[in-house]
Tab-separated table of C-alpha atoms in Angstrom:
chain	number	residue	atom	x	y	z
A	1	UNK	CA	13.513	33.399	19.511
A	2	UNK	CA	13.861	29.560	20.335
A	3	UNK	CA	11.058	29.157	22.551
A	4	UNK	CA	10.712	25.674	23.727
A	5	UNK	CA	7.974	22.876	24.443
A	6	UNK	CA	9.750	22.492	27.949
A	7	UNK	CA	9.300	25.819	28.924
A	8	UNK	CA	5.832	25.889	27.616
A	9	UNK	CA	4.224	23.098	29.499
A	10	UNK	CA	6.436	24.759	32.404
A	11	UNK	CA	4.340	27.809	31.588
A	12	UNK	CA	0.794	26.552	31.103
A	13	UNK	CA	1.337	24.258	33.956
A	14	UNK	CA	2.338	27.225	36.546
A	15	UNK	CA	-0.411	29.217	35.097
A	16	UNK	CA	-3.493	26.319	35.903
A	17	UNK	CA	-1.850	25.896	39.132
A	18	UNK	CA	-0.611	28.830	40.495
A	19	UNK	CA	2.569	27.132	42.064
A	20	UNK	CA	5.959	26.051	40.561
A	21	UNK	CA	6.308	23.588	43.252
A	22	UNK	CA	3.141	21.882	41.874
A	23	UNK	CA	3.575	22.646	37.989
A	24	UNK	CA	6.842	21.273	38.697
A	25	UNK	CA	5.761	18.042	40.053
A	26	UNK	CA	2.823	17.119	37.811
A	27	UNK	CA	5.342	17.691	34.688
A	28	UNK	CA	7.839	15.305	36.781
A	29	UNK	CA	11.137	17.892	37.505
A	30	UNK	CA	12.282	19.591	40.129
A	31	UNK	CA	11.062	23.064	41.154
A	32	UNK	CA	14.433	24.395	40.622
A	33	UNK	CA	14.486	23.016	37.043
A	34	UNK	CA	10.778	24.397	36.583
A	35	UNK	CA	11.547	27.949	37.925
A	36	UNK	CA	14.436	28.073	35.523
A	37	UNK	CA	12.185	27.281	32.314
A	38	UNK	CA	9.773	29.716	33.183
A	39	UNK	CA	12.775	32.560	33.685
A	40	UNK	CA	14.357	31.131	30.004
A	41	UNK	CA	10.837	32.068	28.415
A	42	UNK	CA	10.485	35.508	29.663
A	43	UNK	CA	14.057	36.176	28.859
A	44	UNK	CA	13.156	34.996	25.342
A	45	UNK	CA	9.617	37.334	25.218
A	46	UNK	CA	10.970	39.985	26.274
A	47	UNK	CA	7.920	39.877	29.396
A	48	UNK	CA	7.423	38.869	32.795
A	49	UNK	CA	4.606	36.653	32.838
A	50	UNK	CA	4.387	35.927	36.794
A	51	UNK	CA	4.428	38.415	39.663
A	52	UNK	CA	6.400	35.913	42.289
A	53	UNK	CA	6.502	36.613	46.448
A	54	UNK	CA	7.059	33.752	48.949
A	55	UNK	CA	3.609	32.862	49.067
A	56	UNK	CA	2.065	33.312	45.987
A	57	UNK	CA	2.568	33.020	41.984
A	58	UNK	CA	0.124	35.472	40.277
A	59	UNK	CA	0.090	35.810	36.484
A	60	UNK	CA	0.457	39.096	34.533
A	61	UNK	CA	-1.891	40.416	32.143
A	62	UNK	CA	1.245	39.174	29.385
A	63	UNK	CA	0.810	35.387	30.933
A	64	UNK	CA	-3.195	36.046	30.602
A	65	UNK	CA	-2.448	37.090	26.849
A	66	UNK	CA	-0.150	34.181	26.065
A	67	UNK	CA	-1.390	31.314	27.653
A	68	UNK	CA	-3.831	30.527	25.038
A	69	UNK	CA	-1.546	30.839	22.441
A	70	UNK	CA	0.971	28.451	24.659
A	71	UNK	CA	-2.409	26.173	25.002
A	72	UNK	CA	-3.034	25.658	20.728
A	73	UNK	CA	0.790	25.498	20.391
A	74	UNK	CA	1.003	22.480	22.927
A	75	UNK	CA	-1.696	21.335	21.479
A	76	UNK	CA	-0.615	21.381	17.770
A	77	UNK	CA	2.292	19.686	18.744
A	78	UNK	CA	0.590	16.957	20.367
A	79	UNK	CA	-1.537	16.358	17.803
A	80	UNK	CA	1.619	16.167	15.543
A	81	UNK	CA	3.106	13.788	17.933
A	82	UNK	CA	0.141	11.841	17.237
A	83	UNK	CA	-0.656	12.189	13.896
A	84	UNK	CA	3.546	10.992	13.245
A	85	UNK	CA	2.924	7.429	15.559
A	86	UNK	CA	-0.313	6.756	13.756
A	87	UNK	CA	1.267	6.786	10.511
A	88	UNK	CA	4.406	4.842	12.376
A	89	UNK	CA	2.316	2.160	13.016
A	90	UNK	CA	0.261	1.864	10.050
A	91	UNK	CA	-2.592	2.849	11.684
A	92	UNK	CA	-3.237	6.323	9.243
A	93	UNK	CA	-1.982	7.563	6.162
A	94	UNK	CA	-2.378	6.591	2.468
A	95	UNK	CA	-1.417	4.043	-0.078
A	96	UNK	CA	-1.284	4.850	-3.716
A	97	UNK	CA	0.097	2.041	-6.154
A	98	UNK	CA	-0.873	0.931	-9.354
A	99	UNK	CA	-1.691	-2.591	-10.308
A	100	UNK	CA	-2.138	-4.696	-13.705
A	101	UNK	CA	-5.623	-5.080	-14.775
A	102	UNK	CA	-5.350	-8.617	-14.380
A	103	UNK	CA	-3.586	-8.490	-10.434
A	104	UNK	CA	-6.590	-5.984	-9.442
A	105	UNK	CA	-9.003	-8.333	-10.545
A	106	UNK	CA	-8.197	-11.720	-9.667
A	107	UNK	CA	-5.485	-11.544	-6.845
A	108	UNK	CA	-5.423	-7.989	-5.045
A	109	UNK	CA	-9.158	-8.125	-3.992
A	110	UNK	CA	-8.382	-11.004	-1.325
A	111	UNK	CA	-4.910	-9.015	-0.200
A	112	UNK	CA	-7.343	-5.732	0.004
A	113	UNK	CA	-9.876	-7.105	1.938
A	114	UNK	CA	-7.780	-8.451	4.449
A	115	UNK	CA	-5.564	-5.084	4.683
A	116	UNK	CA	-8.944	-3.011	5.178
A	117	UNK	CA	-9.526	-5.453	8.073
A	118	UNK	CA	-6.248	-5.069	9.882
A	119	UNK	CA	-5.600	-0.907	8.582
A	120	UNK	CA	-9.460	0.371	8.403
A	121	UNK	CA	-8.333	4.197	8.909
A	122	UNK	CA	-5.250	3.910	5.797
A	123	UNK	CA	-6.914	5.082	2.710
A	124	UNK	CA	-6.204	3.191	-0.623
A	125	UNK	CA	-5.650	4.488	-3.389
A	126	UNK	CA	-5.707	1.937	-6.756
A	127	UNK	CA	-4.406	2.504	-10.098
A	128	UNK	CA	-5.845	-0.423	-12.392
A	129	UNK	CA	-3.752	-0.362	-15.606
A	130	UNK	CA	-3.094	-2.500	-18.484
A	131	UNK	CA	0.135	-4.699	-17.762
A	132	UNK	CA	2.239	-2.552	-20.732
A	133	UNK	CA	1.820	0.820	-18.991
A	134	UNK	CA	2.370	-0.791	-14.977
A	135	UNK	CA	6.127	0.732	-15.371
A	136	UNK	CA	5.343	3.732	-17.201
A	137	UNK	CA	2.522	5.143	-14.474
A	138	UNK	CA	4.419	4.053	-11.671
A	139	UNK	CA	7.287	5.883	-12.816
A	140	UNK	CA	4.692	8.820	-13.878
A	141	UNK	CA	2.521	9.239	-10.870
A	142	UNK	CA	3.054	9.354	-7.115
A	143	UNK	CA	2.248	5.742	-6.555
A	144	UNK	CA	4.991	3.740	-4.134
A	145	UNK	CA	5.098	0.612	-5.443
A	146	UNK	CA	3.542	-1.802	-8.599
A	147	UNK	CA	1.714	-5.022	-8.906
A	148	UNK	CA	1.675	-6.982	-11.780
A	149	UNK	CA	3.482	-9.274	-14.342
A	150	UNK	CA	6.923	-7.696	-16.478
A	151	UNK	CA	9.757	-9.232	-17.831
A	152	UNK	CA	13.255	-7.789	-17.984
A	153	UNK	CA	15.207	-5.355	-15.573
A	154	UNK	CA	14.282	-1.456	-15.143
A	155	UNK	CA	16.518	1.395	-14.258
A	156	UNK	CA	16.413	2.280	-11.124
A	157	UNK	CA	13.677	-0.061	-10.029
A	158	UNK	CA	13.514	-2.799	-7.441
A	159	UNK	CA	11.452	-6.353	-8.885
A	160	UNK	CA	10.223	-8.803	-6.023
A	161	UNK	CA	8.571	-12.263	-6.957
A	162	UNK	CA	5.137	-12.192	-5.312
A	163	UNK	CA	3.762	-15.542	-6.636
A	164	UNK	CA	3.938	-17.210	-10.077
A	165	UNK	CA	1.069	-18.196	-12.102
A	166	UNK	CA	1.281	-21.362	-14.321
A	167	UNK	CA	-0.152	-21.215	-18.291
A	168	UNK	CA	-2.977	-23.147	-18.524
A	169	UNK	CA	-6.429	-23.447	-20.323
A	170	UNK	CA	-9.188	-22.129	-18.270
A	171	UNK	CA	-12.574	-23.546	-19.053
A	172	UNK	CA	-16.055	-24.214	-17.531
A	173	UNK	CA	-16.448	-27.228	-15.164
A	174	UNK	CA	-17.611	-30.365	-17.123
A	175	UNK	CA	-17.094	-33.335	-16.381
A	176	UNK	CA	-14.586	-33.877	-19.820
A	177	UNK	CA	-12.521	-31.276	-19.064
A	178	UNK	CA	-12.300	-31.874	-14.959
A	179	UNK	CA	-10.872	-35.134	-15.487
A	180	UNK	CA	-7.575	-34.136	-17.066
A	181	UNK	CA	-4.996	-33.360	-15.055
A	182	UNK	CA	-2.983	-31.013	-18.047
A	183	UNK	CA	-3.522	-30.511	-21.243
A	184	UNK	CA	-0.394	-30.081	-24.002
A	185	UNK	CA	-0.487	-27.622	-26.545
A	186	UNK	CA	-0.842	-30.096	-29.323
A	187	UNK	CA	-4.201	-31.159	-27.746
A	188	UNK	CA	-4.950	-27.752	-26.812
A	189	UNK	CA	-4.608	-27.036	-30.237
A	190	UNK	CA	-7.549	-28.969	-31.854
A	191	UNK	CA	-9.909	-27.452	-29.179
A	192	UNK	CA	-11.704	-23.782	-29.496
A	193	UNK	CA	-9.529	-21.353	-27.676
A	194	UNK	CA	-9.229	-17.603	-26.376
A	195	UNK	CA	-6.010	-15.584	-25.700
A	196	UNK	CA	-4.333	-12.459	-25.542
A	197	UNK	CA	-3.630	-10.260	-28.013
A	198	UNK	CA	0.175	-10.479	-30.479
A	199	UNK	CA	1.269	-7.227	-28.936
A	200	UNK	CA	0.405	-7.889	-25.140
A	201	UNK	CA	3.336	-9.401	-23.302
A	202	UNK	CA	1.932	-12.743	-21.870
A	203	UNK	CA	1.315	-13.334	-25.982
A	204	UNK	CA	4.908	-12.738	-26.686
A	205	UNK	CA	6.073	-14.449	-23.818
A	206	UNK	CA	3.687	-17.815	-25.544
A	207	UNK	CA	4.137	-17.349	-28.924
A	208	UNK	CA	8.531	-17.064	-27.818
A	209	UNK	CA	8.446	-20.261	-25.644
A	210	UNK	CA	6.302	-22.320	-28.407
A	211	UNK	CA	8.189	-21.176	-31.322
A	212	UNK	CA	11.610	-22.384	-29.784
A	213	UNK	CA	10.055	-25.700	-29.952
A	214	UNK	CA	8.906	-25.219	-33.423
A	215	UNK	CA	4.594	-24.876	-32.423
A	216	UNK	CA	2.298	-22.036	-33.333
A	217	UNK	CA	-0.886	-20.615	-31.225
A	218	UNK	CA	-3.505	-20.150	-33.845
A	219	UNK	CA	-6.482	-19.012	-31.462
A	220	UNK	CA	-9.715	-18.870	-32.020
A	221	UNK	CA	-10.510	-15.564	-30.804
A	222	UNK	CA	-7.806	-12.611	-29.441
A	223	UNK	CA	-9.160	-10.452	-26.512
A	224	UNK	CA	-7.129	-7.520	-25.092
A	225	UNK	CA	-8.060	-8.037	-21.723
A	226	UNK	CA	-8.404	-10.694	-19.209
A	227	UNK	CA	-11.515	-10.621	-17.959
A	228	UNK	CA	-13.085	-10.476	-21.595
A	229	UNK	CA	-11.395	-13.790	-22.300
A	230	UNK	CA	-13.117	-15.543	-18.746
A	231	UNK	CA	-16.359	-14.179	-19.605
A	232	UNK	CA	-16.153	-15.327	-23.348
A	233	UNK	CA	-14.890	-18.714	-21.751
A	234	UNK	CA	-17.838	-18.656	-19.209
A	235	UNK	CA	-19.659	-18.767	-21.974
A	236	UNK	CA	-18.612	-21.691	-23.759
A	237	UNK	CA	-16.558	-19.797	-26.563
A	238	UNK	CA	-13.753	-21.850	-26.225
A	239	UNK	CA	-11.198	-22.481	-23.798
A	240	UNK	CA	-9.060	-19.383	-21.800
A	241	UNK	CA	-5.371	-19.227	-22.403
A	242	UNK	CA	-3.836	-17.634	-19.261
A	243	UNK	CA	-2.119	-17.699	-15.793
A	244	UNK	CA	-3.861	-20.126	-13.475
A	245	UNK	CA	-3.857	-17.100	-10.933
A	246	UNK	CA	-5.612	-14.700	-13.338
A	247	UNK	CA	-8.771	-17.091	-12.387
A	248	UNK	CA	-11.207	-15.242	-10.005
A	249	UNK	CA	-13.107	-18.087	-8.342
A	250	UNK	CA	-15.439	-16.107	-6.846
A	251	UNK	CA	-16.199	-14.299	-10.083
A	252	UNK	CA	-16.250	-16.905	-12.389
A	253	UNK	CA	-16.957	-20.307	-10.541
A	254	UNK	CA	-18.245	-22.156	-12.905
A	255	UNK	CA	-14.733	-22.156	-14.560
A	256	UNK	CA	-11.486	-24.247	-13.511
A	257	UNK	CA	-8.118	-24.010	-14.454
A	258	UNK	CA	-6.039	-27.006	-16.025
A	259	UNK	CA	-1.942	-26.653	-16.597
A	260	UNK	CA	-0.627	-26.484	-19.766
A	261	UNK	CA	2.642	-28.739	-20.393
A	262	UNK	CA	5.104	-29.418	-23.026
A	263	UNK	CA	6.081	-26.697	-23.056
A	264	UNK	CA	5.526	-25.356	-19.394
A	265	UNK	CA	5.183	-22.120	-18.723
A	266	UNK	CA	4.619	-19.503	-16.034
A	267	UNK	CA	4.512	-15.892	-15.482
A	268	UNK	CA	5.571	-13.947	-12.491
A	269	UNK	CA	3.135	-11.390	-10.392
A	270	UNK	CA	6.011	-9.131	-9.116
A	271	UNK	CA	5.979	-6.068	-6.735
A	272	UNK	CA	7.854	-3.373	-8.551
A	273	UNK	CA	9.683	-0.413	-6.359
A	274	UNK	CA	11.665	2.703	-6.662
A	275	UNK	CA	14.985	1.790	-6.047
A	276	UNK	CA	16.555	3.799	-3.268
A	277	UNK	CA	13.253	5.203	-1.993
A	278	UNK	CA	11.907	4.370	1.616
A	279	UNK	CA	7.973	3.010	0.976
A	280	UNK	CA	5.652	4.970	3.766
A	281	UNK	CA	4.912	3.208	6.853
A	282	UNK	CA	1.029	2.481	5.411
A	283	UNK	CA	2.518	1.309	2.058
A	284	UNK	CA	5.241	-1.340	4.368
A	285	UNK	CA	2.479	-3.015	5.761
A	286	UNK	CA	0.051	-3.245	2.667
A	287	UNK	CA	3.289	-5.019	0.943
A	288	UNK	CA	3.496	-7.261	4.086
A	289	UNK	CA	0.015	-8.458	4.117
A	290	UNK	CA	0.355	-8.689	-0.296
A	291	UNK	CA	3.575	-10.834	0.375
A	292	UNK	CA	1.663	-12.700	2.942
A	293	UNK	CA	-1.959	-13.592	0.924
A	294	UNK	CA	-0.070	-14.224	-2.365
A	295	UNK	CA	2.412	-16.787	-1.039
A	296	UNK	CA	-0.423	-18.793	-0.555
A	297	UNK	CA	-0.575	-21.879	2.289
């Protein structure tokens, strides 16, 4: 039994009305066409829902039994109808990605905040990682998409340049250190200093680029994650080793960021995708407004 959502609003509308002429013309067809929906249906029941003479159109006690049901099934489907546009235009659904500990601290508050002002009703759901297991959780888990720094190609997997972050020495705001414009990593060198760990990848990617040029990082202190090495810095401990982007102003103010030269170097913040696999209308526009805040001015 194929009943239709033609013949029921033909249906509910005769019903409320009484008349097929008037059914007819608040669903916009002709009375012809409405008459013939409401003879498909009770062909398809196997009941004759209206007792019809030339004057009148009175239901049966079948019509008085199934218009409710016609009523929540119209309504269902509206709802659906609904339900399907919101999430068409971004304005319901969810988004579940996972981010680098690093890119959820110091760049994806900014692209939040302005998504939650454009997309208040889209929930959010954030997976804060460490930058090693970004790939492994995202190919793990049910989140759309990545944020964060990787090197290399990945199977199956899409890599977009979001922005790219500059090596420099992060340090607190005196008046020494905001005159220079860089520093090099011979000066750097002589001075107190704070990075990553051997085994984390912005290390690697350091300790590669300096030893092809024959120079050695001997820090003073090795952190495992970021926002231990700003807070050690905020602190005078020495001076920050890291992406100029990894710098929260707004969490760490008194600190500025100086570029580190001979040798340059910078690491991307990439979005990282499924290849082959459609991101959800909700997820399309949180990359949109991510692309848009991290591309800067």
């Amino acid at each position: 039994m194929n009943v239709t959502l033609r013949q029921l609003r033909a249906f509910t509308g005769v019903y409320r009305t009484r008349s097929i002429t008037r059914a007819a013309r608040e669903l916009g067809i002709t009375q012809s066409a409405a008459s013939l929906l409401i003879q498909q249906l009770e062909v398809q029941l196997g009941v004759k829902l209206f007792d019809r003479s030339t004057r009148s159109v009175q239901p049966t006690l079948a019509a008085d039994e199934a218009f409710h049901a016609a009523e929540r099934m119209l309504s269902d489907a509206l709802g659906l109808s609904r339900r399907m546009h919101d999430l068409a235009q971004a304005r319901a659904g969810r988004v579940a990605f996972v981010a680098s500990a690093g890119a959820a601290s110091a760049l994806l508050p900014q692209v939040l905040a302005k998504f939650r002002a454009g997309h208040p009703e889209i929930d959010i759901d954030m997976r804060d990682v460490a930058a090693d297991d970004l790939v492994p959780r995202l190919i793990a888990t049910d989140a759309e998409f990545a944020i964060g720094s990787v090197e290399g190609e990945f199977a199956e997997m899409t890599i977009e340049t979001l922005t790219r972050g500059r090596l420099s020495a992060i340090g607190r705001r005196t008046a020494d250190f905001a005159a220079r414009r860089a520093l090099t990593w011979d000066e750097l060198a002589q001075l107190p200093t704070i990075a990553m760990r051997r085994e984390t990848r912005i290390r690697m990617q350091i300790d590669q680029a300096l030893g092809a040029q024959g120079k050695h990082l001997s820090p003073t202190y090795e952190v495992t994650l970021i926002n231990t090495a700003l807070a050690m810095t905020a602190q005078g401990l020495g001076l920050a080793i890291l992406p100029a982007t990894m710098l929260p102003a707004d969490q760490f103010p008194t600190l500025i960021a100086r570029p580190l030269i001979r040798p340059a170097i910078t690491r991307p913040v990439s979005l990282l995708q499924h290849q082959g696999r459609t991101l959800s209308p909700a997820a399309q526009a949180f990359v949109a407004t991510a692309r848009m805040v991290l591309a800067g001015p």
